Coordinates of C-alpha atoms and ligand atoms in Angstrom, one line a residue:
X1 CA 19.1 -22.7 -25.8
X2 CA 22.5 -23.2 -24.1
X3 CA 24.0 -21.9 -27.3
X4 CA 22.0 -18.7 -27.1
X5 CA 22.9 -18.4 -23.5
X6 CA 26.6 -18.4 -24.3
X7 CA 26.4 -16.0 -27.2
X8 CA 27.4 -12.6 -26.1
X9 CA 25.9 -9.6 -27.8
X10 CA 28.2 -7.5 -29.9
X11 CA 27.5 -4.1 -28.4
X12 CA 27.2 -4.7 -24.7
X13 CA 28.5 -6.9 -21.9
X14 CA 25.0 -8.0 -21.1
X15 CA 23.5 -11.3 -22.0
X16 CA 21.2 -11.6 -25.0
X17 CA 17.8 -13.1 -24.5
X18 CA 18.2 -16.6 -23.1
X19 CA 16.3 -19.3 -21.3
X20 CA 18.0 -20.2 -18.1
X21 CA 15.7 -22.9 -16.9
X22 CA 17.9 -25.9 -17.7
X23 CA 20.8 -24.4 -16.0
X24 CA 19.7 -21.2 -14.4
X25 CA 22.5 -18.7 -14.9
X26 CA 20.8 -16.9 -12.2
X27 CA 21.7 -19.7 -9.8
X28 CA 25.3 -18.7 -10.4
X29 CA 27.3 -20.7 -8.0
X30 CA 24.4 -21.9 -5.9
X31 CA 23.8 -21.5 -2.3
X32 CA 25.1 -25.1 -1.9
X33 CA 28.6 -23.6 -1.9
X34 CA 30.1 -24.7 1.4
X35 CA 30.7 -21.9 3.8
X36 CA 34.4 -22.7 4.1
X37 CA 34.8 -22.2 0.4
X38 CA 32.9 -19.0 0.4
X39 CA 34.7 -17.4 3.3
X40 CA 38.1 -18.3 2.0
X41 CA 37.3 -17.0 -1.4
X42 CA 35.8 -13.8 -0.1
X43 CA 38.8 -13.3 2.1
X44 CA 41.0 -13.8 -1.0
X45 CA 39.0 -11.2 -2.8
X46 CA 39.4 -8.8 0.2
X47 CA 43.2 -9.4 0.2
X48 CA 43.3 -9.0 -3.6
X49 CA 41.4 -5.7 -3.5
X50 CA 44.4 -4.2 -1.6
X51 CA 46.6 -5.1 -4.5
X52 CA 45.9 -6.4 -8.0
X53 CA 43.0 -8.8 -8.5
X54 CA 44.3 -12.1 -9.8
X55 CA 42.9 -13.0 -13.2
X56 CA 39.9 -15.3 -13.5
X57 CA 42.1 -18.1 -14.9
X58 CA 44.6 -17.9 -12.0
X59 CA 41.8 -18.0 -9.4
X60 CA 40.1 -20.9 -11.1
X61 CA 43.4 -22.8 -11.1
X62 CA 44.0 -22.1 -7.5
X63 CA 40.5 -23.2 -6.5
X64 CA 41.0 -26.4 -8.4
X65 CA 44.4 -27.1 -6.9
X66 CA 43.2 -26.3 -3.4
X67 CA 40.8 -29.3 -3.5
X68 CA 38.1 -27.1 -1.9
X69 CA 35.7 -28.2 -4.6
X70 CA 36.3 -31.9 -4.3
X71 CA 33.0 -33.7 -4.8
X72 CA 31.5 -30.4 -6.2
X73 CA 33.2 -30.4 -9.6
X74 CA 29.9 -29.2 -11.2
X75 CA 30.3 -25.9 -9.3
X76 CA 33.8 -25.4 -10.6
X77 CA 32.5 -26.0 -14.1
X78 CA 29.8 -23.4 -13.5
X79 CA 32.5 -20.9 -12.4
X80 CA 34.4 -21.7 -15.6
X81 CA 31.4 -21.0 -17.7
X82 CA 30.7 -17.8 -15.9
X83 CA 34.3 -16.7 -16.4
X84 CA 33.9 -17.4 -20.1
X85 CA 31.0 -14.9 -20.0
X86 CA 33.2 -12.3 -18.3
X87 CA 32.1 -12.9 -14.6
X88 CA 35.1 -13.1 -12.4
X89 CA 35.0 -16.2 -10.1
X90 CA 35.5 -14.2 -7.0
X91 CA 32.6 -12.0 -7.9
X92 CA 30.4 -15.0 -8.6
X93 CA 31.3 -16.5 -5.2
X94 CA 30.7 -13.2 -3.5
X95 CA 27.3 -13.0 -5.1
X96 CA 26.4 -16.4 -3.9
X97 CA 27.5 -15.5 -0.4
X98 CA 25.5 -12.3 -0.5
X99 CA 22.5 -14.6 -1.3
X100 CA 22.8 -15.6 2.4
X101 CA 21.8 -12.0 3.2
X102 CA 21.7 -11.0 6.8
X103 CA 18.2 -10.7 8.0
X104 CA 16.8 -7.2 8.2
X105 CA 13.9 -5.7 10.0
X106 CA 10.6 -6.5 8.5
X107 CA 9.3 -3.7 6.2
X108 CA 5.8 -5.2 6.1
X109 CA 3.3 -5.6 8.9
X110 CA 2.1 -8.8 7.4
X111 CA 3.3 -10.9 4.5
X112 CA 0.2 -10.8 2.4
X113 CA -1.8 -8.5 0.2
X114 CA -3.1 -6.5 3.2
X115 CA 0.5 -6.0 4.4
X116 CA 1.5 -4.7 0.9
X117 CA -1.6 -2.4 0.8
X118 CA -0.8 -1.0 4.3
X119 CA 2.8 -0.4 3.3
X120 CA 1.7 1.4 0.1
X121 CA -0.6 3.7 2.1
X122 CA 1.7 4.3 5.0
X123 CA 4.9 4.9 3.0
X124 CA 3.2 6.9 0.3
X125 CA 4.7 4.7 -2.4
X126 CA 5.5 6.7 -5.5
X127 CA 7.8 4.4 -7.5
X128 CA 6.1 1.1 -8.1
X129 CA 7.8 -1.0 -10.7
X130 CA 5.7 -3.8 -12.3
X131 CA 7.3 -6.8 -14.1
X132 CA 4.8 -8.9 -16.0
X133 CA 4.6 -12.0 -18.3
X134 CA 2.3 -14.2 -20.2
X135 CA 0.2 -15.0 -17.1
X136 CA -1.5 -11.6 -17.2
X137 CA -2.9 -12.3 -20.7
X138 CA -4.1 -15.9 -20.3
X139 CA -7.6 -14.7 -19.1
X140 CA -7.7 -12.7 -22.4
X141 CA -7.4 -16.0 -24.3
X142 CA -3.7 -15.9 -25.1
X143 CA -1.9 -19.0 -23.9
X144 CA 1.2 -18.6 -21.8
X145 CA 4.4 -20.4 -22.8
X146 CA 5.3 -23.0 -20.2
X147 CA 2.1 -24.1 -18.4
X148 CA 2.1 -27.9 -19.2
X149 CA -0.8 -28.8 -21.5
X150 CA -2.1 -25.3 -22.3
X151 CA 1.1 -23.4 -22.8
X152 CA 2.2 -22.5 -26.3
X153 CA 5.4 -24.6 -26.1
X154 CA 3.3 -27.7 -25.6
X155 CA 1.2 -26.9 -28.6
X156 CA 3.6 -26.4 -31.5
X157 CA 3.5 -30.0 -32.8
X158 CA 2.2 -28.8 -36.2
X159 CA 5.6 -27.0 -36.8
X160 CA 7.7 -30.1 -36.1
X161 CA 10.2 -28.3 -34.1
X162 CA 12.9 -30.3 -32.3
X163 CA 12.6 -27.8 -29.4
X164 CA 9.6 -25.5 -28.9
X165 CA 11.7 -22.4 -28.1
X166 CA 13.2 -22.6 -31.7
X167 CA 10.1 -20.7 -32.8
X168 CA 11.7 -17.6 -31.2
X169 CA 15.3 -18.5 -32.2
X170 CA 17.0 -16.0 -34.6
X171 CA 19.1 -18.6 -36.4
X172 CA 16.2 -20.9 -36.9
X173 CA 14.0 -18.0 -38.1
X174 CA 16.6 -17.2 -40.8
X175 CA 16.6 -20.7 -42.1
X176 CA 12.9 -21.5 -41.6
X177 CA 10.7 -18.4 -41.2
X178 CA 7.3 -20.0 -41.8
X179 CA 6.6 -21.2 -38.2
X180 CA 7.3 -17.7 -36.7
X181 CA 5.2 -15.9 -39.2
X182 CA 2.3 -18.4 -38.6
X183 CA 2.6 -17.6 -34.9
X184 CA 2.6 -13.9 -35.5
X185 CA -0.6 -14.3 -37.5
X186 CA -2.2 -16.1 -34.5
X187 CA -1.0 -13.5 -31.9
X188 CA -1.5 -10.4 -34.0
X189 CA -2.7 -7.5 -31.8
X190 CA -6.3 -6.5 -32.2
X191 CA -7.9 -9.9 -31.6
X192 CA -7.7 -9.8 -27.8
X193 CA -8.8 -7.4 -25.0
X194 CA -6.8 -6.4 -21.9
X195 CA -7.5 -8.2 -18.6
X196 CA -8.2 -6.9 -15.1
X197 CA -4.5 -7.2 -14.4
X198 CA -3.7 -4.9 -17.3
X199 CA -6.3 -2.4 -16.0
X200 CA -4.8 -2.6 -12.5
X201 CA -1.4 -1.6 -13.9
X202 CA -3.2 1.3 -15.7
X203 CA -4.8 2.2 -12.3
X204 CA -1.3 2.4 -10.7
X205 CA -0.5 5.0 -13.3
X206 CA -3.7 6.9 -12.8
X207 CA -3.0 7.0 -9.1
X208 CA 0.4 8.5 -9.9
X209 CA 2.5 5.7 -8.3
X210 CA 3.7 3.7 -11.3
X211 CA 7.3 4.2 -12.1
X212 CA 7.4 1.7 -14.9
X213 CA 5.9 -1.4 -16.3
X214 CA 8.4 -3.9 -17.7
X215 CA 6.6 -6.5 -19.8
X216 CA 7.8 -9.6 -21.6
X217 CA 4.6 -9.8 -23.5
X218 CA 4.4 -9.2 -27.2
X219 CA 0.6 -8.6 -27.3
X220 CA 0.7 -4.8 -26.6
X221 CA -2.2 -5.2 -24.2
X222 CA -0.6 -2.8 -21.7
X223 CA -0.8 0.0 -24.3
X224 CA -4.3 -1.1 -25.3
X225 CA -5.3 -0.8 -21.6
X226 CA -4.3 2.8 -21.8
X227 CA -0.9 2.9 -20.2
X228 CA 1.3 5.8 -21.5
X229 CA 4.1 4.9 -23.8
X230 CA 6.7 6.3 -21.4
X231 CA 5.5 4.0 -18.6
X232 CA 5.9 0.8 -20.6
X233 CA 9.1 -1.1 -21.5
X234 CA 8.4 -3.8 -24.0
X235 CA 11.5 -5.8 -23.0
X236 CA 10.9 -8.6 -25.6
X237 CA 9.6 -6.2 -28.2
X238 CA 6.2 -6.5 -29.9
X239 CA 4.5 -6.2 -33.2
X240 CA 4.1 -2.5 -33.3
X241 CA 7.1 -2.1 -35.6
X242 CA 9.0 -4.2 -38.1
X243 CA 12.4 -4.0 -39.8
X244 CA 14.6 -5.7 -42.3
X245 CA 16.7 -8.2 -40.5
X246 CA 20.4 -7.3 -40.2
X247 CA 19.9 -3.9 -42.0
X248 CA 22.5 -1.3 -41.0
X249 CA 21.4 1.4 -40.6
X250 CA 18.1 -0.2 -39.6
X251 CA 15.4 -0.1 -42.3
X252 CA 11.9 -0.1 -40.9
X253 CA 9.0 -1.5 -42.8
X254 CA 5.5 -0.2 -42.5
X255 CA 3.7 -2.5 -40.0
X256 CA 0.5 -2.6 -42.0
X257 CA 2.4 -3.9 -45.1
X258 CA 3.9 -6.6 -42.8
X259 CA 0.6 -7.6 -41.4
X260 CA -0.9 -7.9 -44.9
X261 CA 2.1 -10.0 -46.1
X262 CA 2.0 -12.3 -43.1
X263 CA -1.7 -12.9 -43.3
X264 CA -1.3 -13.7 -47.0
X265 CA 0.9 -16.7 -46.0
X266 CA 4.2 -17.8 -47.6
X267 CA 3.5 -16.1 -50.9
X268 CA 3.0 -12.8 -49.0
X269 CA 6.1 -12.9 -46.8
X270 CA 8.3 -14.1 -49.6
X271 CA 7.2 -11.2 -51.8
X272 CA 7.9 -8.8 -48.9
X273 CA 11.4 -10.4 -48.5
X274 CA 12.0 -9.8 -52.2
X275 CA 10.8 -6.3 -52.1
X276 CA 13.0 -5.3 -49.2
X277 CA 16.1 -7.4 -50.1
X278 CA 15.9 -9.4 -46.8
X279 CA 13.6 -11.1 -44.3
X280 CA 11.3 -8.7 -42.6
X281 CA 10.6 -9.3 -39.0
X282 CA 8.2 -7.7 -36.5
X283 CA 10.4 -6.3 -33.7
X284 CA 10.0 -9.2 -31.3
X285 CA 13.2 -10.0 -29.5
X286 CA 14.4 -13.5 -30.3
X287 CA 16.7 -15.8 -28.4
X288 CA 20.2 -14.7 -29.4
X289 CA 19.2 -11.0 -29.9
X290 CA 19.8 -8.1 -27.7
X291 CA 17.0 -6.4 -25.8
X292 CA 15.9 -3.0 -26.8
X293 CA 18.0 0.0 -25.9
X294 CA 15.1 1.3 -23.8
X295 CA 15.4 -1.7 -21.5
X296 CA 19.1 -1.1 -20.8
X297 CA 18.7 2.7 -20.5
X298 CA 16.0 2.5 -17.8
X299 CA 16.2 -0.7 -15.8
X300 CA 19.1 0.1 -13.5
X301 CA 17.8 3.3 -12.1
X302 CA 14.2 2.2 -12.1
X303 CA 14.9 -0.8 -10.0
X304 CA 17.3 1.0 -7.7
X305 CA 14.8 3.7 -6.9
X306 CA 11.7 1.6 -6.8
X307 CA 9.8 1.5 -3.5
X308 CA 7.7 -1.6 -4.4
X309 CA 8.1 -4.3 -7.0
X310 CA 5.1 -6.2 -8.2
X311 CA 5.8 -9.2 -10.4
X312 CA 2.7 -10.7 -12.2
X313 CA 2.2 -13.8 -14.2
X314 CA 5.7 -14.9 -15.2
X315 CA 7.9 -18.0 -14.6
X316 CA 11.0 -15.8 -14.4
X317 CA 13.2 -18.2 -16.4
X318 CA 14.2 -15.9 -19.2
X319 CA 17.2 -13.7 -18.8
X320 CA 18.1 -10.9 -18.6
X321 CA 14.5 -9.9 -17.7
X322 CA 14.2 -12.3 -14.7
X323 CA 17.3 -10.7 -13.2
X324 CA 15.5 -7.5 -12.5
X325 CA 13.9 -9.1 -9.4
X326 CA 17.3 -9.1 -7.7
X327 CA 18.0 -5.5 -8.6
X328 CA 15.2 -4.0 -6.7
X329 CA 16.3 -1.7 -3.8
X330 CA 17.1 -4.0 -0.8
X331 CA 14.3 -2.5 1.4
X332 CA 11.6 -2.4 -1.3
X333 CA 8.9 -5.0 -0.7
X334 CA 8.4 -7.4 -3.6
X335 CA 5.0 -9.0 -4.4
X336 CA 4.7 -11.9 -6.7
X337 CA 1.2 -12.6 -8.0
X338 CA 1.4 -16.0 -9.8
X339 CA -0.1 -19.5 -9.7
X340 CA 3.2 -21.0 -8.8
X341 CA 6.2 -19.8 -6.9
X342 CA 8.8 -18.3 -9.3
X343 CA 12.2 -16.6 -9.0
X344 CA 12.9 -17.8 -5.4
X345 CA 16.3 -17.4 -3.9
X346 CA 17.0 -21.1 -4.4
X347 CA 16.8 -20.4 -8.1
X348 CA 18.4 -17.1 -8.4
X349 CA 20.7 -14.6 -6.7
X350 CA 18.7 -12.2 -4.6
X351 CA 15.5 -14.0 -5.5
X352 CA 12.3 -14.0 -3.5
X353 CA 12.4 -15.2 0.1
X354 CA 8.7 -15.6 0.8
X355 CA 9.2 -19.4 1.2
X356 CA 11.7 -19.0 4.0
X357 CA 10.8 -19.1 7.7
X358 CA 9.7 -15.9 9.4
X359 CA 12.8 -13.8 10.2
X360 CA 14.6 -14.8 7.0
X361 CA 12.1 -12.9 4.9
X362 CA 11.6 -9.2 5.6
X363 CA 9.9 -8.0 2.4
X364 CA 8.6 -10.6 0.0
X365 CA 5.0 -11.8 -0.5
X366 CA 3.5 -14.4 -2.7
X367 CA -0.1 -14.2 -3.7
X368 CA -0.8 -17.8 -4.8
X369 CA -3.5 -17.5 -7.4
X370 CA -4.8 -15.9 -10.6
X371 CA -3.3 -12.6 -11.8
X372 CA -6.7 -11.0 -12.1
X373 CA -7.7 -12.2 -8.6
X374 CA -4.5 -11.0 -7.1
X375 CA -4.8 -7.5 -8.7
X376 CA -8.4 -7.3 -7.6
X377 CA -7.5 -8.2 -4.1
X378 CA -4.8 -5.6 -3.9
X379 CA -7.0 -2.9 -5.4
X380 CA -9.7 -3.8 -2.9
X381 CA -7.3 -3.6 0.0
X382 CA -6.2 -0.2 -1.2
X383 CA -9.8 1.0 -1.4
X384 CA -9.5 1.2 -5.2
X385 CA -12.0 -1.5 -6.0
X386 CA -14.5 0.9 -7.6
X387 CA -11.8 2.7 -9.6
X388 CA -10.7 -0.6 -11.1
X389 CA -14.3 -1.5 -11.9
X390 CA -14.8 1.8 -13.6
X391 CA -11.7 1.4 -15.8
X392 CA -13.0 -2.1 -16.9
X393 CA -16.5 -0.9 -17.5
X394 CA -15.4 2.1 -19.6
X395 CA -13.2 -0.2 -21.7
X396 CA -16.2 -2.6 -22.2
X397 CA -18.4 0.2 -23.3
X398 CA -16.0 1.3 -26.0
Ligands
OAD401 P1 5.7 -18.5 -18.9 O1 4.7 -19.3 -19.7 O2 7.1 -19.0 -18.8 O3 5.2 -18.3 -17.4 C1 3.9 -17.9 -17.1 C2 3.6 -18.0 -15.6 O4 2.4 -17.4 -15.3 C3 3.7 -19.4 -15.1 O5 4.3 -19.4 -13.9 C4 2.2 -19.7 -14.9 O6 1.9 -20.6 -13.8 C5 1.6 -18.3 -14.6 N1 0.2 -18.1 -15.0 C6 -0.3 -18.4 -16.2 N2 -1.6 -17.9 -16.2 C7 -1.9 -17.4 -15.0 C8 -3.0 -16.8 -14.4 N3 -4.1 -16.6 -15.0 N4 -2.9 -16.3 -13.1 C9 -1.7 -16.5 -12.4 N5 -0.6 -17.1 -12.9 C10 -0.7 -17.5 -14.2 O7 5.6 -17.0 -19.5 P2 6.7 -15.9 -19.3 O8 7.3 -15.9 -18.0 O9 6.0 -14.6 -19.7 O10 9.8 -14.9 -25.0 O11 7.8 -16.3 -20.4 C11 8.9 -15.4 -20.6 C12 9.3 -15.4 -22.1 O12 9.5 -16.8 -22.5 C13 8.3 -14.8 -23.0 O13 8.5 -13.4 -23.1 C14 8.7 -15.5 -24.3 C15 9.0 -16.9 -23.9 O14 10.0 -17.6 -24.6 C16 9.6 -14.3 -26.2 O15 8.5 -14.1 -26.6 C17 10.7 -13.7 -26.8

C-alpha cells in the first residue's frame, strides 16, 4: 500500500487512491511537533514570503542542520516523504500548526444529535454534505472492509493474498484478475436492498437540504434508494459501467455483457478479454488509480460551501476521500455517525475534535452507535420520523 501511496497520478497533483492507515499521510507532521520547531518554521515561512520561498531541499537541509529535530528523526523523514510528493516542508509544518486551531465560539447548543437538529432548524441549513462508507450497508448484509472478524479483509483467505487490500490493487488485478472478478460476482448490485441510513440521505434530498452525498461504496445503494444522480458522487466508482483497461480513448463495454462474463467464471472473463483486446474492468477505483473527474470537479466547492457535514459508517483511512473532512467550512458543524471514533484530529489535519475537552471543540459531534440508529435519531429529532418511515415502507412495498 505504501507503494500506491507514493505513486502520483499522471494527470493531477492529487494523490491516487491509497490506504493511509499504516502511516496516515493525513497525520502529516503530527501534532507532536514541538512548539519551538513550529514557531521557528512558521516565522521562517513568513520571512520567506516577503522574498523568495526557499526550496524544499534547502529547508529540509536547514532543519536537519539546526538540530531542532534531534530525537524526532521520524518527523524529518515524514517531511522528506511529503516533499517527494510535492508538499513543501514549511506548508506541512504550517498545516500541523493550524491543527492547533484557536478555539472558536460554539456553533452548537449541545454536542449531540439534538444539538445538530436544533442547528439545522435554526440556521435553515441548505447545504448538507454527506460522506459515507461501508458501515451504511452492513445492515443490508454487505460486510464492511476493516471490522475485525466480519470485515471483508479478514475473509479473503480463499484467495491466498499476501495482503487483503491487493484485491483492489491495479497492478495485482492485471497479473491475477480472478480474485477481483470473484468479488464482483459476490457484490454485484441487485442482491441487496438499501438501509435506513440510505433512506435518511434520500430524505435530506427530499427536504431540499442535501448538497451532495459522497460515497466510497461500490454497491450503488444510494441510487437504489432514490437519490438523484446529480446528488451522488461515487468517489470509488461502482459497477454501473465498465471499460477496457488502459484504453485511450476509453472504450466502454456494455455492463450487461460484463455481468454475464463475470458470472460465467474464468472462461467468461477470458473470452471477454479476448473479444475486447484487453482486460475489462467494472469502473471501481483501485489502489493506484485516480478518482473520477466528478469527485475532483465538485469536492472543493461543495465542502467550502457546506453548512453541515454528516459522516456515516467509515473508518476514514483511505485517501483522498478521508481528507474531505478537513475541508469542510470552519464553522460548519460535523457529525460522525459510527460505531468507533474515526478521523479525529490526532489522526489527521483538521480532523474531528469531539474527543477534546469542552472549549476545544466548537462544532463536532460523535454519535457512537449504528448508522441506522444514528440516522433514525436525527430524523426523529428533526420531526422527520414519519417521513423516514414512509420512505422505507414505500420501498418495501415495491
Ligand atoms: P471500513 O470497513 O474501513 O470502515 C467501516 C466503518 O464503519 C468502521 O469504522 C466500522 O466500525 C463502522 N461500521 C460498520 N458497520 C456499522 C454500523 N452498522 N453502524 C455504525 N458503524 C458501522 O470501510 P470504509 O471506510 O468504507 O475501497 O472503507 C473505505 C475504502 O476502503 C472502501 O471504499 C474500499 C476499501 O478498500 C474500495 O473499494 C476501492
